[in-house]
XYZ file of N, CA and C in Angstrom:
318
model
N 5.012 -37.655 -21.339
C 4.845 -36.783 -22.479
C 6.230 -36.419 -23.012
N 6.460 -36.526 -24.316
C 7.768 -36.177 -24.860
C 8.032 -34.685 -24.793
N 9.291 -34.353 -24.816
C 9.712 -32.964 -24.794
C 9.282 -32.259 -26.077
N 9.077 -30.968 -25.976
C 8.743 -30.185 -27.162
C 9.916 -30.117 -28.124
N 11.130 -30.189 -27.593
C 12.335 -30.010 -28.401
C 13.067 -31.333 -28.566
N 12.433 -32.293 -29.203
C 13.042 -33.606 -29.287
C 14.008 -33.751 -30.455
N 13.928 -32.885 -31.445
C 14.829 -32.971 -32.585
C 16.036 -32.086 -32.308
N 17.224 -32.711 -32.307
C 18.457 -31.963 -32.049
C 19.446 -32.317 -33.134
N 20.026 -31.294 -33.712
C 21.064 -31.528 -34.703
C 22.389 -31.646 -33.970
N 23.127 -32.680 -34.291
C 24.422 -32.918 -33.659
C 25.503 -32.445 -34.625
N 26.049 -31.270 -34.360
C 27.001 -30.639 -35.269
C 28.283 -30.354 -34.507
N 29.421 -30.640 -35.135
C 30.694 -30.328 -34.484
C 30.918 -28.828 -34.474
N 31.735 -28.391 -33.507
C 32.051 -26.977 -33.314
C 30.778 -26.131 -33.181
N 29.893 -26.549 -32.247
C 28.614 -25.870 -32.035
C 28.351 -25.661 -30.554
N 27.441 -24.729 -30.270
C 27.032 -24.404 -28.908
C 25.656 -24.994 -28.633
N 25.465 -25.465 -27.395
C 24.205 -26.092 -27.014
C 23.749 -25.616 -25.639
N 22.446 -25.412 -25.527
C 21.806 -25.171 -24.241
C 21.195 -26.512 -23.826
N 21.727 -27.094 -22.765
C 21.271 -28.397 -22.278
C 20.519 -28.147 -20.971
N 19.355 -28.746 -20.841
C 18.597 -28.597 -19.596
C 17.905 -29.901 -19.266
N 17.686 -30.094 -17.988
C 17.018 -31.299 -17.522
C 16.215 -30.957 -16.280
N 14.998 -31.449 -16.233
C 14.133 -31.206 -15.076
C 13.729 -32.544 -14.485
N 13.595 -32.569 -13.169
C 13.155 -33.778 -12.492
C 11.746 -34.169 -12.918
N 11.446 -35.464 -12.867
C 10.115 -35.956 -13.224
C 9.064 -35.298 -12.340
N 7.995 -34.841 -12.950
C 6.899 -34.164 -12.234
C 7.411 -32.984 -11.410
N 8.471 -32.358 -11.895
C 9.088 -31.200 -11.245
C 9.627 -31.522 -9.847
N 9.940 -32.805 -9.610
C 10.509 -33.197 -8.323
C 11.951 -32.730 -8.230
N 12.449 -32.617 -7.017
C 13.826 -32.195 -6.793
C 14.793 -33.245 -7.330
N 15.883 -32.772 -7.924
C 16.915 -33.701 -8.384
C 18.092 -33.733 -7.414
N 18.134 -32.788 -6.489
C 19.116 -32.800 -5.394
C 18.314 -32.696 -4.100
N 18.448 -33.670 -3.232
C 17.683 -33.646 -1.983
C 18.374 -32.828 -0.902
N 19.702 -32.716 -1.003
C 20.442 -31.926 -0.023
C 21.726 -31.396 -0.668
N 22.508 -30.687 0.113
C 23.740 -30.092 -0.407
C 24.746 -31.162 -0.849
N 24.759 -32.301 -0.193
C 25.671 -33.390 -0.568
C 25.354 -33.906 -1.971
N 24.069 -33.999 -2.308
C 23.680 -34.434 -3.653
C 24.162 -33.437 -4.697
N 23.979 -32.164 -4.414
C 24.404 -31.129 -5.353
C 25.927 -31.145 -5.517
N 26.652 -31.334 -4.415
C 28.119 -31.401 -4.477
C 28.576 -32.616 -5.290
N 27.890 -33.731 -5.150
C 28.227 -34.921 -5.930
C 28.043 -34.642 -7.412
N 26.953 -34.004 -7.759
C 26.684 -33.684 -9.160
C 27.776 -32.768 -9.718
N 28.158 -31.769 -8.957
C 29.211 -30.847 -9.384
C 30.547 -31.581 -9.511
N 30.817 -32.499 -8.599
C 32.085 -33.238 -8.656
C 32.186 -34.109 -9.905
N 31.046 -34.504 -10.464
C 31.074 -35.302 -11.685
C 31.600 -34.487 -12.866
N 31.371 -33.182 -12.851
C 31.951 -32.332 -13.896
C 33.466 -32.380 -13.805
N 33.988 -32.327 -12.594
C 35.440 -32.405 -12.401
C 35.967 -33.755 -12.887
N 35.204 -34.805 -12.652
C 35.632 -36.144 -13.086
C 35.746 -36.230 -14.605
N 34.743 -35.758 -15.303
C 34.693 -35.951 -16.751
C 35.337 -34.821 -17.560
N 35.646 -33.693 -16.919
C 36.278 -32.581 -17.631
C 37.641 -32.217 -17.050
N 38.228 -33.113 -16.274
C 39.496 -32.875 -15.601
C 40.655 -32.766 -16.591
N 41.678 -32.001 -16.194
C 42.884 -31.898 -17.015
C 43.674 -33.205 -16.992
N 43.573 -33.937 -15.883
C 44.302 -35.197 -15.792
C 43.334 -36.373 -15.689
N 43.827 -37.551 -15.982
C 43.022 -38.767 -15.960
C 42.551 -39.060 -14.539
N 41.274 -39.406 -14.398
C 40.696 -39.757 -13.104
C 40.398 -41.252 -13.123
N 40.851 -41.939 -12.067
C 40.667 -43.390 -11.984
C 39.578 -43.754 -10.981
N 38.861 -44.825 -11.280
C 37.856 -45.334 -10.349
C 38.572 -46.045 -9.205
N 37.812 -46.492 -8.220
C 38.401 -47.212 -7.093
C 39.017 -48.539 -7.535
N 38.624 -49.020 -8.697
C 39.172 -50.275 -9.233
C 40.334 -50.021 -10.199
N 40.735 -48.749 -10.338
C 41.868 -48.413 -11.184
C 41.551 -48.221 -12.660
N 40.266 -48.176 -12.999
C 39.843 -47.992 -14.386
C 39.659 -46.493 -14.650
N 40.175 -46.015 -15.765
C 40.069 -44.598 -16.102
C 38.654 -44.252 -16.548
N 38.126 -43.151 -15.991
C 36.842 -42.638 -16.457
C 37.052 -41.954 -17.801
N 36.029 -41.919 -18.659
C 36.169 -41.180 -19.917
C 36.448 -39.707 -19.618
N 37.243 -39.078 -20.459
C 37.556 -37.667 -20.267
C 37.176 -36.909 -21.533
N 36.395 -35.841 -21.351
C 35.878 -35.078 -22.485
C 36.516 -33.703 -22.603
N 37.556 -33.457 -21.823
C 38.248 -32.175 -21.912
C 38.850 -32.029 -23.305
N 38.656 -30.885 -23.898
C 39.146 -30.648 -25.251
C 38.074 -30.839 -26.305
N 37.098 -31.684 -26.019
C 35.999 -31.842 -26.968
C 34.706 -31.232 -26.427
N 34.640 -31.034 -25.113
C 33.486 -30.398 -24.470
C 33.993 -29.246 -23.613
N 33.416 -28.075 -23.788
C 33.715 -26.921 -22.934
C 32.442 -26.511 -22.219
N 32.455 -26.547 -20.897
C 31.331 -26.081 -20.098
C 31.516 -24.580 -19.908
N 30.679 -23.782 -20.557
C 30.838 -22.333 -20.563
C 30.048 -21.647 -19.451
N 28.872 -22.171 -19.134
C 28.042 -21.599 -18.082
C 27.098 -22.677 -17.566
N 26.677 -22.514 -16.328
C 25.741 -23.471 -15.751
C 24.881 -22.773 -14.709
N 23.733 -23.372 -14.431
C 22.830 -22.890 -13.386
C 22.111 -24.112 -12.823
N 22.275 -24.338 -11.522
C 21.656 -25.481 -10.866
C 20.544 -24.990 -9.939
N 19.346 -25.492 -10.132
C 18.237 -25.242 -9.231
C 17.850 -26.580 -8.597
N 16.953 -26.540 -7.604
C 16.609 -27.773 -6.898
C 15.967 -28.830 -7.801
N 15.144 -28.396 -8.764
C 14.431 -29.379 -9.575
C 14.876 -29.409 -11.040
N 15.869 -28.604 -11.419
C 16.365 -28.650 -12.785
C 17.716 -27.948 -12.899
N 18.341 -28.106 -14.054
C 19.592 -27.395 -14.303
C 19.685 -26.989 -15.765
N 20.540 -26.006 -16.019
C 20.832 -25.531 -17.367
C 22.346 -25.552 -17.551
N 22.795 -25.956 -18.725
C 24.213 -25.940 -19.077
C 24.354 -25.265 -20.434
N 25.395 -24.473 -20.597
C 25.741 -23.917 -21.904
C 27.077 -24.533 -22.275
N 27.069 -25.348 -23.330
C 28.206 -26.201 -23.674
C 28.623 -25.970 -25.122
N 29.935 -25.971 -25.327
C 30.476 -25.962 -26.685
C 31.021 -27.354 -26.968
N 30.602 -27.919 -28.096
C 31.025 -29.256 -28.505
C 31.984 -29.127 -29.687
N 33.171 -29.683 -29.552
C 34.146 -29.669 -30.643
C 33.854 -30.770 -31.662
N 33.698 -32.007 -31.167
C 33.507 -33.152 -32.050
C 32.067 -33.648 -31.990
N 31.557 -34.017 -33.131
C 30.195 -34.527 -33.220
C 30.029 -35.766 -32.338
N 28.956 -35.807 -31.553
C 28.642 -36.966 -30.721
C 29.180 -36.913 -29.310
N 30.143 -36.026 -29.033
C 30.738 -36.003 -27.696
C 29.807 -35.428 -26.636
N 28.920 -34.534 -27.014
C 27.956 -34.001 -26.039
C 27.056 -35.130 -25.532
N 26.609 -35.963 -26.430
C 25.765 -37.099 -26.049
C 26.518 -38.038 -25.111
N 27.754 -38.358 -25.453
C 28.561 -39.246 -24.615
C 28.818 -38.633 -23.242
N 29.127 -37.329 -23.224
C 29.393 -36.631 -21.973
C 28.166 -36.636 -21.069
N 27.018 -36.261 -21.605
C 25.800 -36.209 -20.789
C 25.394 -37.609 -20.339
N 25.575 -38.599 -21.177
C 25.256 -39.978 -20.780
C 26.140 -40.405 -19.610
N 27.431 -40.098 -19.688
C 28.352 -40.451 -18.602
C 27.965 -39.737 -17.310
N 27.745 -38.419 -17.417
C 27.397 -37.609 -16.241
C 26.119 -38.103 -15.573
N 25.072 -38.206 -16.360
C 23.759 -38.514 -15.778
C 23.665 -39.956 -15.305
N 24.312 -40.885 -15.991
C 24.320 -42.272 -15.518
C 25.028 -42.364 -14.171
N 26.168 -41.674 -14.048
C 26.901 -41.681 -12.777
C 26.066 -41.074 -11.656
N 25.396 -39.949 -11.948
C 24.602 -39.295 -10.911
C 23.397 -40.157 -10.521
N 22.730 -40.732 -11.474
C 21.541 -41.552 -11.176
C 21.937 -42.772 -10.354
N 23.080 -43.382 -10.669
C 23.549 -44.529 -9.869
C 23.829 -44.100 -8.441
N 24.437 -42.920 -8.263
C 24.681 -42.391 -6.926
C 23.359 -42.093 -6.214
N 22.463 -41.416 -6.894
C 21.199 -40.954 -6.295
C 20.312 -42.122 -5.878
N 20.231 -43.129 -6.721
C 19.363 -44.281 -6.415
C 19.994 -45.167 -5.353
């Protein structure tokens, strides 16, 4: 079933409430290590300095265009309050974060 809030305006210099829930309300973190991995991805993509993969490739960095203002992590969902400077960067940031986490989780 699609989300009730499927229409989102992508506007620069705007604030967004981002949330995600596990399918069928299932847990998205099975243990503390999963939750720590998810949190570490914020450090990867919002770091002050460039972060390199094990192969020496730089991960995308969204510092300066994305500001994480508040967050709340529960076992089966999370909420983020984000300020986006440039249009489209929130989408890129969330795609990077969630793709990395899903690859780790699976």
